[in-house]
Coordinates of C-alpha atoms in Angstrom, one line a residue:
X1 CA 16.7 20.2 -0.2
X2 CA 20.1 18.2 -0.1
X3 CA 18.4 16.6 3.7
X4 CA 15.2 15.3 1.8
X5 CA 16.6 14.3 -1.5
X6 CA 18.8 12.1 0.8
X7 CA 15.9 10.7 2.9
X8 CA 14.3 10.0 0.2
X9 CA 17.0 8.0 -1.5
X10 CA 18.8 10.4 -3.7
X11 CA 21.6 12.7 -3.0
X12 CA 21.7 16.3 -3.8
X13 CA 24.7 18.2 -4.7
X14 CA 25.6 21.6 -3.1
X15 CA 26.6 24.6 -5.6
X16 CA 29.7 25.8 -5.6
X17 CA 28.7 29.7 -6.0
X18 CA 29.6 30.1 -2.1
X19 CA 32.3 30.8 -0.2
X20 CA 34.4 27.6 0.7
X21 CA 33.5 27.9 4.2
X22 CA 30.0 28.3 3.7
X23 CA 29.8 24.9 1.6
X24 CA 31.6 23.1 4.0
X25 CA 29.1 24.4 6.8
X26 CA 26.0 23.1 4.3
X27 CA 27.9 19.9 4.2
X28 CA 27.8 19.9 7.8
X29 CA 24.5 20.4 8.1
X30 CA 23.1 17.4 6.0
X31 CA 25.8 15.5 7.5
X32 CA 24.3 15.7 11.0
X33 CA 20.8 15.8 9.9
X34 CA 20.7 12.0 10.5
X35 CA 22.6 9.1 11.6
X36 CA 22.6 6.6 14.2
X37 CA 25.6 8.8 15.8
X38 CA 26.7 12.7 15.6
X39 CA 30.4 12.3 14.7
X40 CA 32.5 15.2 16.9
X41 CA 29.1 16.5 18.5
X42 CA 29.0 20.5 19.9
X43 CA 30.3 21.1 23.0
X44 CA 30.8 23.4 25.4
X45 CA 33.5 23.6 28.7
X46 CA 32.0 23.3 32.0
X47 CA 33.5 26.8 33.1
X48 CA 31.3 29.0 30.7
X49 CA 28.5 30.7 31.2
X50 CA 25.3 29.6 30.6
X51 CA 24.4 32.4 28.5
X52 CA 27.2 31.0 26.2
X53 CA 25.4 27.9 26.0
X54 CA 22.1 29.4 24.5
X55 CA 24.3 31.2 22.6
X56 CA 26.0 28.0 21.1
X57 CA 22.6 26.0 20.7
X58 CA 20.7 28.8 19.0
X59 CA 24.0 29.1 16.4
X60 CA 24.1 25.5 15.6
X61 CA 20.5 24.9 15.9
X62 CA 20.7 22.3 18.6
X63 CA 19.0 21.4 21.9
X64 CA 21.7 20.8 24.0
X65 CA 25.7 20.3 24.3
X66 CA 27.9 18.2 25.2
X67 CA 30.1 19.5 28.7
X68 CA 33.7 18.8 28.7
X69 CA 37.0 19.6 30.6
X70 CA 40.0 21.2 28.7
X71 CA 41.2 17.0 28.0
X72 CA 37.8 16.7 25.8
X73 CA 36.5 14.0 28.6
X74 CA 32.9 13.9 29.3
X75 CA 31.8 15.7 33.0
X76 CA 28.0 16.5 31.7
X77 CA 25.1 17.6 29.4
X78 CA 23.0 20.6 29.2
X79 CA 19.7 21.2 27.3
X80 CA 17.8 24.0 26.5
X81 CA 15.0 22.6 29.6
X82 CA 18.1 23.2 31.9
X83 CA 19.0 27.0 30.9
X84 CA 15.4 27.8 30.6
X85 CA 14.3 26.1 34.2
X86 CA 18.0 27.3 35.7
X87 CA 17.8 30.0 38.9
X88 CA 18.8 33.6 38.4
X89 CA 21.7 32.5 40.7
X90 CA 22.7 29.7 38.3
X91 CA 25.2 31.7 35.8
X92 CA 27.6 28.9 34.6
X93 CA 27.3 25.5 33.1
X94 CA 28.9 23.6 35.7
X95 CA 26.1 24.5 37.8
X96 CA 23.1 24.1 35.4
X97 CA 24.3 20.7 33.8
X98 CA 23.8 17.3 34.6
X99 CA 26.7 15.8 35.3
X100 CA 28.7 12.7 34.3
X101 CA 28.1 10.7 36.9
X102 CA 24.0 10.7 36.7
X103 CA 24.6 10.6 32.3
X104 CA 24.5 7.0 30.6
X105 CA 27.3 7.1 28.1
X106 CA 28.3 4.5 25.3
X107 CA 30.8 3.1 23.5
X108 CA 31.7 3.7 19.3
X109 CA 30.5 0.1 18.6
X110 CA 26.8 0.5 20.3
X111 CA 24.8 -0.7 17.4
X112 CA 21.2 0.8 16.7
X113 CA 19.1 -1.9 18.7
X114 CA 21.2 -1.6 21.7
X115 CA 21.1 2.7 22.0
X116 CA 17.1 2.1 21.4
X117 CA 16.9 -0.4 24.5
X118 CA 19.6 2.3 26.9
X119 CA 17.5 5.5 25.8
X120 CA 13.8 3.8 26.8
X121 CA 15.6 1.7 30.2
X122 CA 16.9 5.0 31.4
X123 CA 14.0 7.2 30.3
X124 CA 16.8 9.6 28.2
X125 CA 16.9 11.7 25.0
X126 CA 21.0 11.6 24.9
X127 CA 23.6 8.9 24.9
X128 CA 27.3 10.6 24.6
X129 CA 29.5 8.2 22.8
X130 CA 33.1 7.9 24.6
X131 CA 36.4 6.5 23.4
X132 CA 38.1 4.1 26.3
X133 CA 39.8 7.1 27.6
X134 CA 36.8 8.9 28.4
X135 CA 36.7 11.4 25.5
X136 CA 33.6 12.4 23.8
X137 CA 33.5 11.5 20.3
X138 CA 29.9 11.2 19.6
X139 CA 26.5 11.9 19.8
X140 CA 23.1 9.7 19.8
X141 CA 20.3 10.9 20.1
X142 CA 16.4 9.4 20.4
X143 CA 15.1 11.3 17.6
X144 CA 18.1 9.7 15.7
X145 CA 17.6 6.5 16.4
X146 CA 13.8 6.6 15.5
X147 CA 14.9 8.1 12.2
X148 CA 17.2 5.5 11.5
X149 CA 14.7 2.8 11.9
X150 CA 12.1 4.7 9.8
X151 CA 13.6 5.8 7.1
X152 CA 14.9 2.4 5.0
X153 CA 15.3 3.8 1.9
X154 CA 17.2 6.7 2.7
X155 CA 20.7 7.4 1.1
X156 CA 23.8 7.0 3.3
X157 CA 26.7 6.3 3.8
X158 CA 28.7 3.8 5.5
X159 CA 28.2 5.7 9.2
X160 CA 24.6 5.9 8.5
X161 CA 24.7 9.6 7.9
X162 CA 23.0 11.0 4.6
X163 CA 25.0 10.8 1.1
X164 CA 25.6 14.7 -0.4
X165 CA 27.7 15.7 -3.3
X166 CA 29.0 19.0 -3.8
X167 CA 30.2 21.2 -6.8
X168 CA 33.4 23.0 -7.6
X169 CA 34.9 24.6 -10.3
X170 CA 37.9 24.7 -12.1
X171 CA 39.7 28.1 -11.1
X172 CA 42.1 29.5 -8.7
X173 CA 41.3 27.7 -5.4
X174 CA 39.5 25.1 -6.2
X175 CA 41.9 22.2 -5.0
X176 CA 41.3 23.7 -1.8
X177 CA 38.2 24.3 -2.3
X178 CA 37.5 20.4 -3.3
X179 CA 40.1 19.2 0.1
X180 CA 37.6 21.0 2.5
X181 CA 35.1 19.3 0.7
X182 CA 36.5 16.1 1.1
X183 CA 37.6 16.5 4.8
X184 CA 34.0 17.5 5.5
X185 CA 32.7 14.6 4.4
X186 CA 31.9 15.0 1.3
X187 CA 30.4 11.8 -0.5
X188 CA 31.2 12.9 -3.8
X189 CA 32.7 16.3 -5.9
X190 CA 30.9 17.2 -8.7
X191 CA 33.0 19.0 -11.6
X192 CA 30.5 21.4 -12.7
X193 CA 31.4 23.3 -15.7
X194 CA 28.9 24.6 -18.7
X195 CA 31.3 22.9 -21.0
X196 CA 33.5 19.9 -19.8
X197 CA 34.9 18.9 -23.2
X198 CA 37.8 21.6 -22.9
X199 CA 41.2 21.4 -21.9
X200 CA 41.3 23.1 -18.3
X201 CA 38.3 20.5 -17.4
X202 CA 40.2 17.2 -18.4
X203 CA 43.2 18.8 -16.8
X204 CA 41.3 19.5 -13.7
X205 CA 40.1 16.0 -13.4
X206 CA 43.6 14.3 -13.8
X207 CA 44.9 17.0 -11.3
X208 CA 41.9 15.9 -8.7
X209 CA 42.3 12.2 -9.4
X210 CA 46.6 12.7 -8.0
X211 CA 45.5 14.8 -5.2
X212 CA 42.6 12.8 -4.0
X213 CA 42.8 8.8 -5.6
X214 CA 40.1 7.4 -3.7
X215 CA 37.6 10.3 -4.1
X216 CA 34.4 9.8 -5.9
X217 CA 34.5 12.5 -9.1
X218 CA 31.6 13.3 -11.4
X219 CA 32.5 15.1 -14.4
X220 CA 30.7 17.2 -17.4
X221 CA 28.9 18.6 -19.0
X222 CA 29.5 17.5 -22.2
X223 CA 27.4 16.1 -24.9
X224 CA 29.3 13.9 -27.5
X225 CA 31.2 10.5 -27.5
X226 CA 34.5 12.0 -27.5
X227 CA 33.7 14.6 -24.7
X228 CA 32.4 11.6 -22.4
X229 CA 35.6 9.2 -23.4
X230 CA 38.2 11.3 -22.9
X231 CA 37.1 12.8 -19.4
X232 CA 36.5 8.9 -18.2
X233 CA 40.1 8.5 -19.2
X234 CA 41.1 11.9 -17.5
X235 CA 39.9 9.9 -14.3
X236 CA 36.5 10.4 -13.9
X237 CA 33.9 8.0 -12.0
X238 CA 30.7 9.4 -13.5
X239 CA 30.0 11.6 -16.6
X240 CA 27.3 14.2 -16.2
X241 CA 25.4 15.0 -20.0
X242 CA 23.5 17.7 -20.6
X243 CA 24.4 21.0 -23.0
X244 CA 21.3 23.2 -23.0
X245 CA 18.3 21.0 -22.4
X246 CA 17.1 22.6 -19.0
X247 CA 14.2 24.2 -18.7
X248 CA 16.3 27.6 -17.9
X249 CA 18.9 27.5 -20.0
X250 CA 19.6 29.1 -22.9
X251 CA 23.2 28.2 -24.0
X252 CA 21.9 26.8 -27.6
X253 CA 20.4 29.9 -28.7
X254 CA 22.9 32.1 -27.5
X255 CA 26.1 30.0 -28.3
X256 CA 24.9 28.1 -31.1
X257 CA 26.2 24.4 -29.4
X258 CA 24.9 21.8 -28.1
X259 CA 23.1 18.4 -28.8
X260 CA 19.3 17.4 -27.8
X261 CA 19.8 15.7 -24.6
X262 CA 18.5 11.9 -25.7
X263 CA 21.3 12.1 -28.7
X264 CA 23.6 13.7 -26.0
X265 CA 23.0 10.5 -23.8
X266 CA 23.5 7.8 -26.7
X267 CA 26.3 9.1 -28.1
X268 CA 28.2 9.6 -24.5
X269 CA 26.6 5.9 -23.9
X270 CA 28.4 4.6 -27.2
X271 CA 31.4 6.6 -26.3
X272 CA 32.5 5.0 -23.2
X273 CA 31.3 1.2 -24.3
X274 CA 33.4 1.8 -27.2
X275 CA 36.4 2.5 -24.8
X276 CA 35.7 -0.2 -22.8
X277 CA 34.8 2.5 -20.2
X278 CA 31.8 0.9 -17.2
X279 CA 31.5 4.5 -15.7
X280 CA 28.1 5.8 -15.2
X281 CA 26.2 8.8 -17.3
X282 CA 24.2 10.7 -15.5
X283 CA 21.8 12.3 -17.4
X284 CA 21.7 16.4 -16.4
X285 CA 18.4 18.5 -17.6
X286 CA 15.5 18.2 -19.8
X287 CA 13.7 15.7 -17.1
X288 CA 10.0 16.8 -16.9
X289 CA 7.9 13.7 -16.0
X290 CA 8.6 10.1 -15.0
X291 CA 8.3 9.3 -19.0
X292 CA 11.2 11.7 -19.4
X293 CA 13.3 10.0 -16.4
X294 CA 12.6 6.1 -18.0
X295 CA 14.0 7.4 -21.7
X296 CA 16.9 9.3 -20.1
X297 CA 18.1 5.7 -18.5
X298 CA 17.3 3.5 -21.3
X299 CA 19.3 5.4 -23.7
X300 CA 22.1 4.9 -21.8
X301 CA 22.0 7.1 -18.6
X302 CA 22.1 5.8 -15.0
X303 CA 21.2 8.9 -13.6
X304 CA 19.1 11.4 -13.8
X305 CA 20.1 15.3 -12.4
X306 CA 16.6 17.5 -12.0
X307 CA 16.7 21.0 -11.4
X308 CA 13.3 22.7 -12.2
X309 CA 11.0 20.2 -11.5
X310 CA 11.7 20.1 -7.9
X311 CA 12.5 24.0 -7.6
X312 CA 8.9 25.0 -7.1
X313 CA 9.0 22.3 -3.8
X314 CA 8.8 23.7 -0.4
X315 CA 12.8 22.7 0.3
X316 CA 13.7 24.2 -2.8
X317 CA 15.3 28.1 -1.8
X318 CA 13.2 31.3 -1.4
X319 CA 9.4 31.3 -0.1
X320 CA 6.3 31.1 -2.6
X321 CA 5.0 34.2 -4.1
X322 CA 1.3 34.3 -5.3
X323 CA 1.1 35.4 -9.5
X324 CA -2.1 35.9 -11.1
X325 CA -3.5 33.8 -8.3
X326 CA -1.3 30.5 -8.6
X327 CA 1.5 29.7 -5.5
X328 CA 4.7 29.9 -7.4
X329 CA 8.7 29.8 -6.8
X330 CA 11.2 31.7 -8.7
X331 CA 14.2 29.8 -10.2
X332 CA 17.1 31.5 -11.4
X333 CA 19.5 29.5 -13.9
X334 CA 23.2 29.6 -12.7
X335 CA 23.9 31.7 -15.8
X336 CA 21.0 33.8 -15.8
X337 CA 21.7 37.6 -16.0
X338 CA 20.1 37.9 -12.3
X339 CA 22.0 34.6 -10.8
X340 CA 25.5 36.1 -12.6
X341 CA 24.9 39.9 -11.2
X342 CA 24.4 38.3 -7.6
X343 CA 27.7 36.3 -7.8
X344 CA 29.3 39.6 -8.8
X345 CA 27.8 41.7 -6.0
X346 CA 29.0 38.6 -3.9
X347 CA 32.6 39.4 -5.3
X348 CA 32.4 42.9 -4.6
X349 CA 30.9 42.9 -0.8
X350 CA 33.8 40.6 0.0
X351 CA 36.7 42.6 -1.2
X352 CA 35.1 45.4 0.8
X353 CA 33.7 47.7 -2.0
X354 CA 30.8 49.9 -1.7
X355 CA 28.0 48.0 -3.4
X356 CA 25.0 51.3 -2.7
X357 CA 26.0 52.7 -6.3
X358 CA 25.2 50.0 -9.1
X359 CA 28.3 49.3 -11.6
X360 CA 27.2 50.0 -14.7
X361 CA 30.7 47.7 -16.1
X362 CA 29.2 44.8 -14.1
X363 CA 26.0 44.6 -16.2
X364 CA 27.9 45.3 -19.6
X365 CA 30.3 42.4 -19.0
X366 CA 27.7 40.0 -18.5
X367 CA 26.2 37.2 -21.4
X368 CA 23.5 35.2 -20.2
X369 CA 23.1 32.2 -21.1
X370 CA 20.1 31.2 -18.8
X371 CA 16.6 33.2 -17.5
X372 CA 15.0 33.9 -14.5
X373 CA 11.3 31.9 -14.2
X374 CA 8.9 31.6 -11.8
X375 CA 7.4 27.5 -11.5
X376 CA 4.3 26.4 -9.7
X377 CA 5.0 25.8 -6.2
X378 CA 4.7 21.8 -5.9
X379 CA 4.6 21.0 -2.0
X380 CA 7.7 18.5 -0.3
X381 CA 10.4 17.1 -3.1
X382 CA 9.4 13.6 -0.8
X383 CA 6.1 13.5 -3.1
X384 CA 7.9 14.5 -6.2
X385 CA 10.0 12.0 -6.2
X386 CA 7.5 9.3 -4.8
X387 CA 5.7 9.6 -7.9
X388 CA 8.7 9.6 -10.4
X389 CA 9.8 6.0 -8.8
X390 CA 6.2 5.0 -9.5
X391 CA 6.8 6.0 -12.8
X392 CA 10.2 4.4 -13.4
X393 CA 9.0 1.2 -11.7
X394 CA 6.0 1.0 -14.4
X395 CA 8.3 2.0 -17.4
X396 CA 10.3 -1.5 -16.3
X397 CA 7.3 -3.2 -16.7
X398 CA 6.5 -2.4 -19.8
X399 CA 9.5 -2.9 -20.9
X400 CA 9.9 -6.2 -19.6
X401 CA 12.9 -5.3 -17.3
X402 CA 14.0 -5.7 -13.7
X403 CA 16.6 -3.5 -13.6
X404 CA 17.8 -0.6 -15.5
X405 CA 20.7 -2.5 -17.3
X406 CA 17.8 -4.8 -18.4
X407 CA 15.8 -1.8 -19.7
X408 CA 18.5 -0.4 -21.6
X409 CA 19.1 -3.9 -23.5
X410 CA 15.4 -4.4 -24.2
X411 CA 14.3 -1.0 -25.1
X412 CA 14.1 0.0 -28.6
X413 CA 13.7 4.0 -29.7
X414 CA 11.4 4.6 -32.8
X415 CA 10.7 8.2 -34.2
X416 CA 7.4 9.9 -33.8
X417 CA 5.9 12.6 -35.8
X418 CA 4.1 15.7 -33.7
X419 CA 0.6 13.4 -34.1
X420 CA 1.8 11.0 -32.2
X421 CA 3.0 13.2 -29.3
X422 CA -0.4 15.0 -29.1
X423 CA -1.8 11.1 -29.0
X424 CA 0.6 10.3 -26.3
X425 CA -1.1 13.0 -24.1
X426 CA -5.0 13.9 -22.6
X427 CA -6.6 14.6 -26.1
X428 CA -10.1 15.3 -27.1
X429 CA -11.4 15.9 -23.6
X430 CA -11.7 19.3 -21.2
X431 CA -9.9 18.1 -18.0
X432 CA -10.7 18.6 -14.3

């Protein structure tokens, strides 16, 4: 999901309900999904076996690896073709590989146009990218290049690889947590909390601002002025808004708080421009069609944040199941009983206990404050999000805007009775 939200020209932001290393590995991965160049490709040493190297490519998911010597210099490549085509009395890489002196190789500055030109002159899939002392610090590939060149509008970042966020927490671990992150290559950390307007979430925030100043750090969730203000001032660079508005959530009936998401994003709005605060809001639940994403930025948001909507798409986790004859995907909300039991079960299978006999303690201790739903399964999140841009692009024309800043000066809210939102909708005919 993170891969296409990217390549479509958002960003998606990994949870945090993982272990760290599996997080940074799901960094990783959309990281080297695309980009002119693979930064610190796979590799393998000429002296292992080739059964080592299927072993390697079927791990990372990868057609072939880059051969090196115990310096990290380049002395070949080898593909899947050459393991499958290799002789039973071909049992080590050195033998299967081609080798350096038959492999075109590049330097880091190669730009786009030039790779394109090397890869069709020389017939070739692979250019290794080498420093001046020979070492291998890179990766491109054709497929990369075409995608590249295709995909315009995609979200990256300043190597050309795809933008992703990811969450953390605020407990025991978490600097760590948000360092690995970081060193992965991480575009942004997201401080994802069900209440950010509290004391260990502002301390958290000043605590990642000293530790990491020129990280990008989004914030929340809150839902007032004062909740938006004094986390901007904590050190945040975006404010995510939103107490109980998603679809899945539950936190207003069972705790009692929270504010209706378009008050939410006004008052946070009026919040920061009364501190003299230019951070943006991003707006986090309660999106459910285009209409929805064009009032969410002009009250005051910047962003938008959609969970359910795209959770019945074909990216989203977990396959589609067939209820009462419709294709549909189950979602779970982070604090659903279901979601919250998992996490524990997590907790228990890695401190080693025996999870076969179910904990009664486990399910007493638990409060949901979200449910588990099914949603109808929607196809690719590319088509989803295609059709909210068209949306957003015709809300700016009607209200006479050419950018969001311009929509949020010119648009003016007015209250409507329950009439006028059966109006706003089909009415009066049997639809196909």
């Amino acid at each position: 999901m993170a891969v296409a939200m990217a390549r479509a020209g958002g960003m998606g932001v990994l949870h945090r309900f993982m272990s760290v290393e599996q997080q940074v590995r799901q960094v990783n991965k959309v990281k080297r999904a695309q980009g002119l160049m693979v930064d610190n490709p796979y590799t393998v040493a000429e002296n292992a076996s080739i059964a080592e190297a299927d072993r390697l490519m079927e791990q990372h998911d990868v057609g072939g690896l880059i051969v090196v010597n115990g310096d990290k210099k380049l002395v070949g490549l080898i593909t899947r073709r050459d393991i499958l085509l290799a002789p039973d009395d071909v049992l080590t890489v050195a033998q299967a590989m081609t080798r350096a002196d038959h492999i075109v190789s590049v330097g880091p500055s190669v730009t786009s146009a030039e790779a394109r030109a090397l890869l069709y002159q020389h017939r070739l899939e692979k250019l290794p990218v080498v420093d001046r002392d020979g070492k291998v610090v890179g990766l491109i590939t054709s497929r990369d290049v075409v995608r590249v060149e295709e995909r315009s509008q995609a979200s990256v970042d300043g190597k050309g690889r795809l933008r992703v966020g990811a969450a953390i927490g605020v407990g025991a671990g978490e600097m760590v947590r948000a360092e690995a992150l970081l060193d992965a290559g991480a575009d942004l950390l997201v401080l994802d909390i069900a209440h950010g307007h509290a004391d260990h979430c502002i301390d958290m925030v000043k605590g990642l601002r000293r530790a990491f100043a020129d990280a990008q750090i989004v914030a929340g969730n809150v839902a007032t002025a004062d909740g938006a203000r004094e986390l901007a001032e904590a050190g945040a660079d975006a404010i995510k808004v939103g107490i109980g508005p998603g679809s899945i959530c539950t936190t207003r009936i069972v705790t009692g708080f929270g504010v209706p998401q378009l008050t939410a994003i006004m008052d946070s709005a009026s919040g920061l421009a009364a501190a003299g605060v230019d951070i943006p809001i991003i707006a986090d639940g309660g999106i459910k069609t285009s209409g929805d994403l064009v009032k969410a930025l002009a009250a005051g948001a910047h962003i938008v944040m959609i969970g359910s909507l795209f959770a019945g798409c074909e990216e989203a986790p977990g396959s589609p199941v067939i209820r009462d004859g419709q294709k549909v995907k189950v979602v779970r909300g982070m604090a659903s009983l279901g979601a919250a039991m998992g996490r524990r079960a997590a907790e228990r299978d890695g401190q080693g206990i025996d999870e076969s006999a179910e904990d009664q303690e486990d399910w007493d201790k638990v409060v949901p404050e979200g449910v588990e739903a099914v949603v109808p399964y929607r196809g690719h999140v590319a088509e989803i999000v295609y059709q909210l841009v068209g949306g957003l692009r015709s809300g700016l024309s009607y209200g006479g805007a050419h950018s969001i800043e311009e929509l949020q000066r010119n648009a003016e809210f007015i209250e409507i009775t329950a009439a006028g939102v059966r109006e706003s909708g089909s009415h009066d005919v049997r639809r196909l």
